[in-house]
mmCIF file of C-alpha atoms in Angstrom:
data_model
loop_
_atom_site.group_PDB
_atom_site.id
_atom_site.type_symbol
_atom_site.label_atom_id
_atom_site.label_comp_id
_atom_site.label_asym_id
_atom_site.label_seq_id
_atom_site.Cartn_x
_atom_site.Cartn_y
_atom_site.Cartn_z
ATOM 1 C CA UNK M 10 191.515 -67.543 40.813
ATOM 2 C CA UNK M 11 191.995 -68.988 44.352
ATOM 3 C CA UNK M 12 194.730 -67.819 46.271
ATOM 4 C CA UNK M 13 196.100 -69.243 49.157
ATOM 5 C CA UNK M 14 198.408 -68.524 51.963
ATOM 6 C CA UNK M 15 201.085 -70.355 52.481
ATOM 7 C CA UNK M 16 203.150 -70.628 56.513
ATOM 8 C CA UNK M 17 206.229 -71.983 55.524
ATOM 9 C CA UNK M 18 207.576 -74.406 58.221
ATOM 10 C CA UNK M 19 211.657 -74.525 59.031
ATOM 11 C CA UNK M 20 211.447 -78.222 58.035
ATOM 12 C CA UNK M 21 210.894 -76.986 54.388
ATOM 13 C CA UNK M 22 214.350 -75.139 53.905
ATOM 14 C CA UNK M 23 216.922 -77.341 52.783
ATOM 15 C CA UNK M 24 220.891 -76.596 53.759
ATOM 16 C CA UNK M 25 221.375 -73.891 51.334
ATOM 17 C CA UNK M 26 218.625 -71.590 52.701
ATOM 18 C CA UNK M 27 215.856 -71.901 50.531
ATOM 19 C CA UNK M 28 212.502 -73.649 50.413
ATOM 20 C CA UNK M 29 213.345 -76.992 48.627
ATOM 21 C CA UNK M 30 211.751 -77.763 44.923
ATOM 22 C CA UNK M 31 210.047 -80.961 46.693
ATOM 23 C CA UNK M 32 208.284 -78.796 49.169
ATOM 24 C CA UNK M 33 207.151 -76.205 46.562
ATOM 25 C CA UNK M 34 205.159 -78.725 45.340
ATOM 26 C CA UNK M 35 203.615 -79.672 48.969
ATOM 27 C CA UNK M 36 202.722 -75.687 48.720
ATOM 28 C CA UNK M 37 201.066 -76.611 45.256
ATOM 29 C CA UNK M 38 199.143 -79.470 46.577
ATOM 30 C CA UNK M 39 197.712 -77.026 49.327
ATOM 31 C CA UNK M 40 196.806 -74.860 47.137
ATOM 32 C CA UNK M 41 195.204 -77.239 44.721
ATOM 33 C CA UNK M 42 193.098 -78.841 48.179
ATOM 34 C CA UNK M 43 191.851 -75.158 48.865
ATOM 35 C CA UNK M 44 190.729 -74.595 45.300
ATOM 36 C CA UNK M 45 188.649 -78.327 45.734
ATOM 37 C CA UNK M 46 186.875 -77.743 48.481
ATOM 38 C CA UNK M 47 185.986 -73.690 47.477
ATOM 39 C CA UNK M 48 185.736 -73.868 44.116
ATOM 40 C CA UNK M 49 184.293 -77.664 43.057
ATOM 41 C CA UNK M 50 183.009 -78.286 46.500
ATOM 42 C CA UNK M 51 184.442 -81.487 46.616
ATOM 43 C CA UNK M 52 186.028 -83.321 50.096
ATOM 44 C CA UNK M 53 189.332 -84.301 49.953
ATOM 45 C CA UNK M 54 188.979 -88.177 50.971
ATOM 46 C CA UNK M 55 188.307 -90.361 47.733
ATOM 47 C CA UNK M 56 186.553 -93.770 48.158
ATOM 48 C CA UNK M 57 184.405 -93.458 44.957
ATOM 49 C CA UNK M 58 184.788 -90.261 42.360
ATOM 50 C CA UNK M 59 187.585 -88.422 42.632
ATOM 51 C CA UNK M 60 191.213 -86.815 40.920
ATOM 52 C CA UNK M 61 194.059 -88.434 40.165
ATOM 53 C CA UNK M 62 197.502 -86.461 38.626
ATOM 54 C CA UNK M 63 198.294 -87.282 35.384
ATOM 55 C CA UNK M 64 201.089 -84.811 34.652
ATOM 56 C CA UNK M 65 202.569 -81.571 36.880
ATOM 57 C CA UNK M 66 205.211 -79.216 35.178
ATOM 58 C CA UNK M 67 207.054 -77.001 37.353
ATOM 59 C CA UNK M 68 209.141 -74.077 36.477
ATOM 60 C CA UNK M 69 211.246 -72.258 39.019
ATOM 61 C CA UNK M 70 211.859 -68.477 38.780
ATOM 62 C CA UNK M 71 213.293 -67.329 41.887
ATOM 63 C CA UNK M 72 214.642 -68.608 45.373
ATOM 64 C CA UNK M 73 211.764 -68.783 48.483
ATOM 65 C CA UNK M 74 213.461 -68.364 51.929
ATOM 66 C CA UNK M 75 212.131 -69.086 55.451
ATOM 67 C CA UNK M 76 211.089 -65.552 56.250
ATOM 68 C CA UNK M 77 209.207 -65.436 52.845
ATOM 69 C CA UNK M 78 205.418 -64.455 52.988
ATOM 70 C CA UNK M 79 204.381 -66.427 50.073
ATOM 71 C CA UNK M 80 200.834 -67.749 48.536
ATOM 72 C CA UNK M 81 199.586 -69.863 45.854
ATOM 73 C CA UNK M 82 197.646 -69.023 43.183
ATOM 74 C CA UNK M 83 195.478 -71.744 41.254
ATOM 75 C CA UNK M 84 193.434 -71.441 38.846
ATOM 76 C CA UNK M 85 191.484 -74.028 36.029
ATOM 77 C CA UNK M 86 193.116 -73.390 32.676
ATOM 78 C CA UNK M 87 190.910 -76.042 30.717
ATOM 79 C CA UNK M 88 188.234 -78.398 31.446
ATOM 80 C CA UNK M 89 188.114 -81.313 29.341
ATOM 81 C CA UNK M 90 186.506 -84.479 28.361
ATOM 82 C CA UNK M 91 188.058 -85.925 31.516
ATOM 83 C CA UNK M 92 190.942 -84.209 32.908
ATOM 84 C CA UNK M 93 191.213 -80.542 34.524
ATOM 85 C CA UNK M 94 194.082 -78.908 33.682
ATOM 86 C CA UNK M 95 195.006 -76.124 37.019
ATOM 87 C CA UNK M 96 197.902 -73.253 36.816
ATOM 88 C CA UNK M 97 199.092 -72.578 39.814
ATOM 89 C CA UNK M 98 201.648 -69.596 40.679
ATOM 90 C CA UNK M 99 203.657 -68.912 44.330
ATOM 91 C CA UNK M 100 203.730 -65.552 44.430
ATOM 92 C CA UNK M 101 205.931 -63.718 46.973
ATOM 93 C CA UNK M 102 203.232 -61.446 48.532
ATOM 94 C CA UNK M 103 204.629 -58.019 49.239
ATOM 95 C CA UNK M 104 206.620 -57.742 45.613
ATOM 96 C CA UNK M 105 204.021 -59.847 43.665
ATOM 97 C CA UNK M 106 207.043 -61.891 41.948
ATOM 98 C CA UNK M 107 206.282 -65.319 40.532
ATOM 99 C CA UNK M 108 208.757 -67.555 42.090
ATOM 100 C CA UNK M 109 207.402 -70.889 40.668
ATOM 101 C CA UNK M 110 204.469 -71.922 38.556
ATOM 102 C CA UNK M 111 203.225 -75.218 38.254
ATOM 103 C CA UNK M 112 200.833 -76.868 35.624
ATOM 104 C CA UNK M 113 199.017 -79.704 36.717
ATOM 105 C CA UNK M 114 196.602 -82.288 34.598
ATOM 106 C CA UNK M 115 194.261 -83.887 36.598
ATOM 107 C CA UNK M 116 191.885 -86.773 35.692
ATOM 108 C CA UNK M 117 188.489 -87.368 36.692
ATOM 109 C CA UNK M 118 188.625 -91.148 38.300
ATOM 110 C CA UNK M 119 186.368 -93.769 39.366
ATOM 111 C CA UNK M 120 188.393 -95.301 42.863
ATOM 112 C CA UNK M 121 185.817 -98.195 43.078
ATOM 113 C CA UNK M 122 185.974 -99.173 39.694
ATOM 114 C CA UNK M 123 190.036 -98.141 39.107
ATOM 115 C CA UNK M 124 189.375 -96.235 35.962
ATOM 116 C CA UNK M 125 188.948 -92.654 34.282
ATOM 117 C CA UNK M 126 185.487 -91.040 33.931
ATOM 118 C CA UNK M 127 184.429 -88.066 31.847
ATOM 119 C CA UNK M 128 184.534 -85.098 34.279
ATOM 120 C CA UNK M 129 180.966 -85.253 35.815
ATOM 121 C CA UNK M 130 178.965 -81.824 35.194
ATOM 122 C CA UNK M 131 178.932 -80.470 38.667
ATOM 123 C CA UNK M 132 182.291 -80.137 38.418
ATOM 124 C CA UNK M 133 182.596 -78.426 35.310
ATOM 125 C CA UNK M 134 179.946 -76.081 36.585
ATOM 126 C CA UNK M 135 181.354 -75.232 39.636
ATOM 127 C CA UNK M 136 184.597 -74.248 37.966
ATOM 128 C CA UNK M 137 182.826 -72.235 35.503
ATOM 129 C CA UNK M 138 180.663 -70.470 38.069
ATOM 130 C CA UNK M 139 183.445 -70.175 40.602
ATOM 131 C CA UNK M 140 186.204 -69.206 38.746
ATOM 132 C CA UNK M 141 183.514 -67.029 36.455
ATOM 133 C CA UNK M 142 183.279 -64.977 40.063
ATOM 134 C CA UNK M 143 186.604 -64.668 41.175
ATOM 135 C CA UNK M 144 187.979 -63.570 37.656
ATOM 136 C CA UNK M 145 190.422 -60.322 38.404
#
């Protein structure tokens, strides 16, 4: 599991004091670039194999305020054929509460050719080693 801080900015509290659902999911996509680069060892610029979202689910638990201290959570729940499914959790940090969780499916795509591509190996064994090492 790779966690991530999160700073949460004033820009992402809406008028009735809490972090808005659209900006949870900015928080998600952080979290989901951190757990590319340490986990797959992938970049995050795309010209020729790369991810593209197929489906996110979102459920919200509990409000997230400005002062918050906050993180994400993300981890690879199952590696298919050619998608990645990722969990992903923002935890508030000093009570350990689950304010949202996210599920995201993610498929393995060819940019130069514009279509879907088994999930290449190095991938898969990346996860498998990385998350393998980080397991709590």
């Amino acid at each position: 599991m790779v966690k991530t801080d999160i700073q949460i900015r004033f820009a992402d509290v809406d008028i009735l004091g809490h972090v808005n659902n659209v900006n949870l999911q900015h928080f998600f996509d952080v979290g989901k670039s951190d757990f590319f680069r340490r986990i797959m060892h992938i970049g995050l610029v795309w010209k020729g194999l790369g991810l593209i979202t197929a489906s996110t689910q979102t459920s919200y638990f509990d409000q997230t305020r400005l002062d918050d201290r906050v993180y994400v959570e993300t981890q690879a729940e199952k590696v298919g054929n050619k998608s990645i499914t990722l969990l992903q959790r923002l935890v508030d940090a000093p009570t350990g509460r689950v304010n949202a969780e996210s599920r995201t499916v993610l498929v393995a795509f060819d940019f130069a050719r514009q279509e879907s591509v088994p999930v290449p190996d190095r991938w898969r064994e990346a996860i498998e080693s990385g998350m393998a090492g980080r397991q709590r």
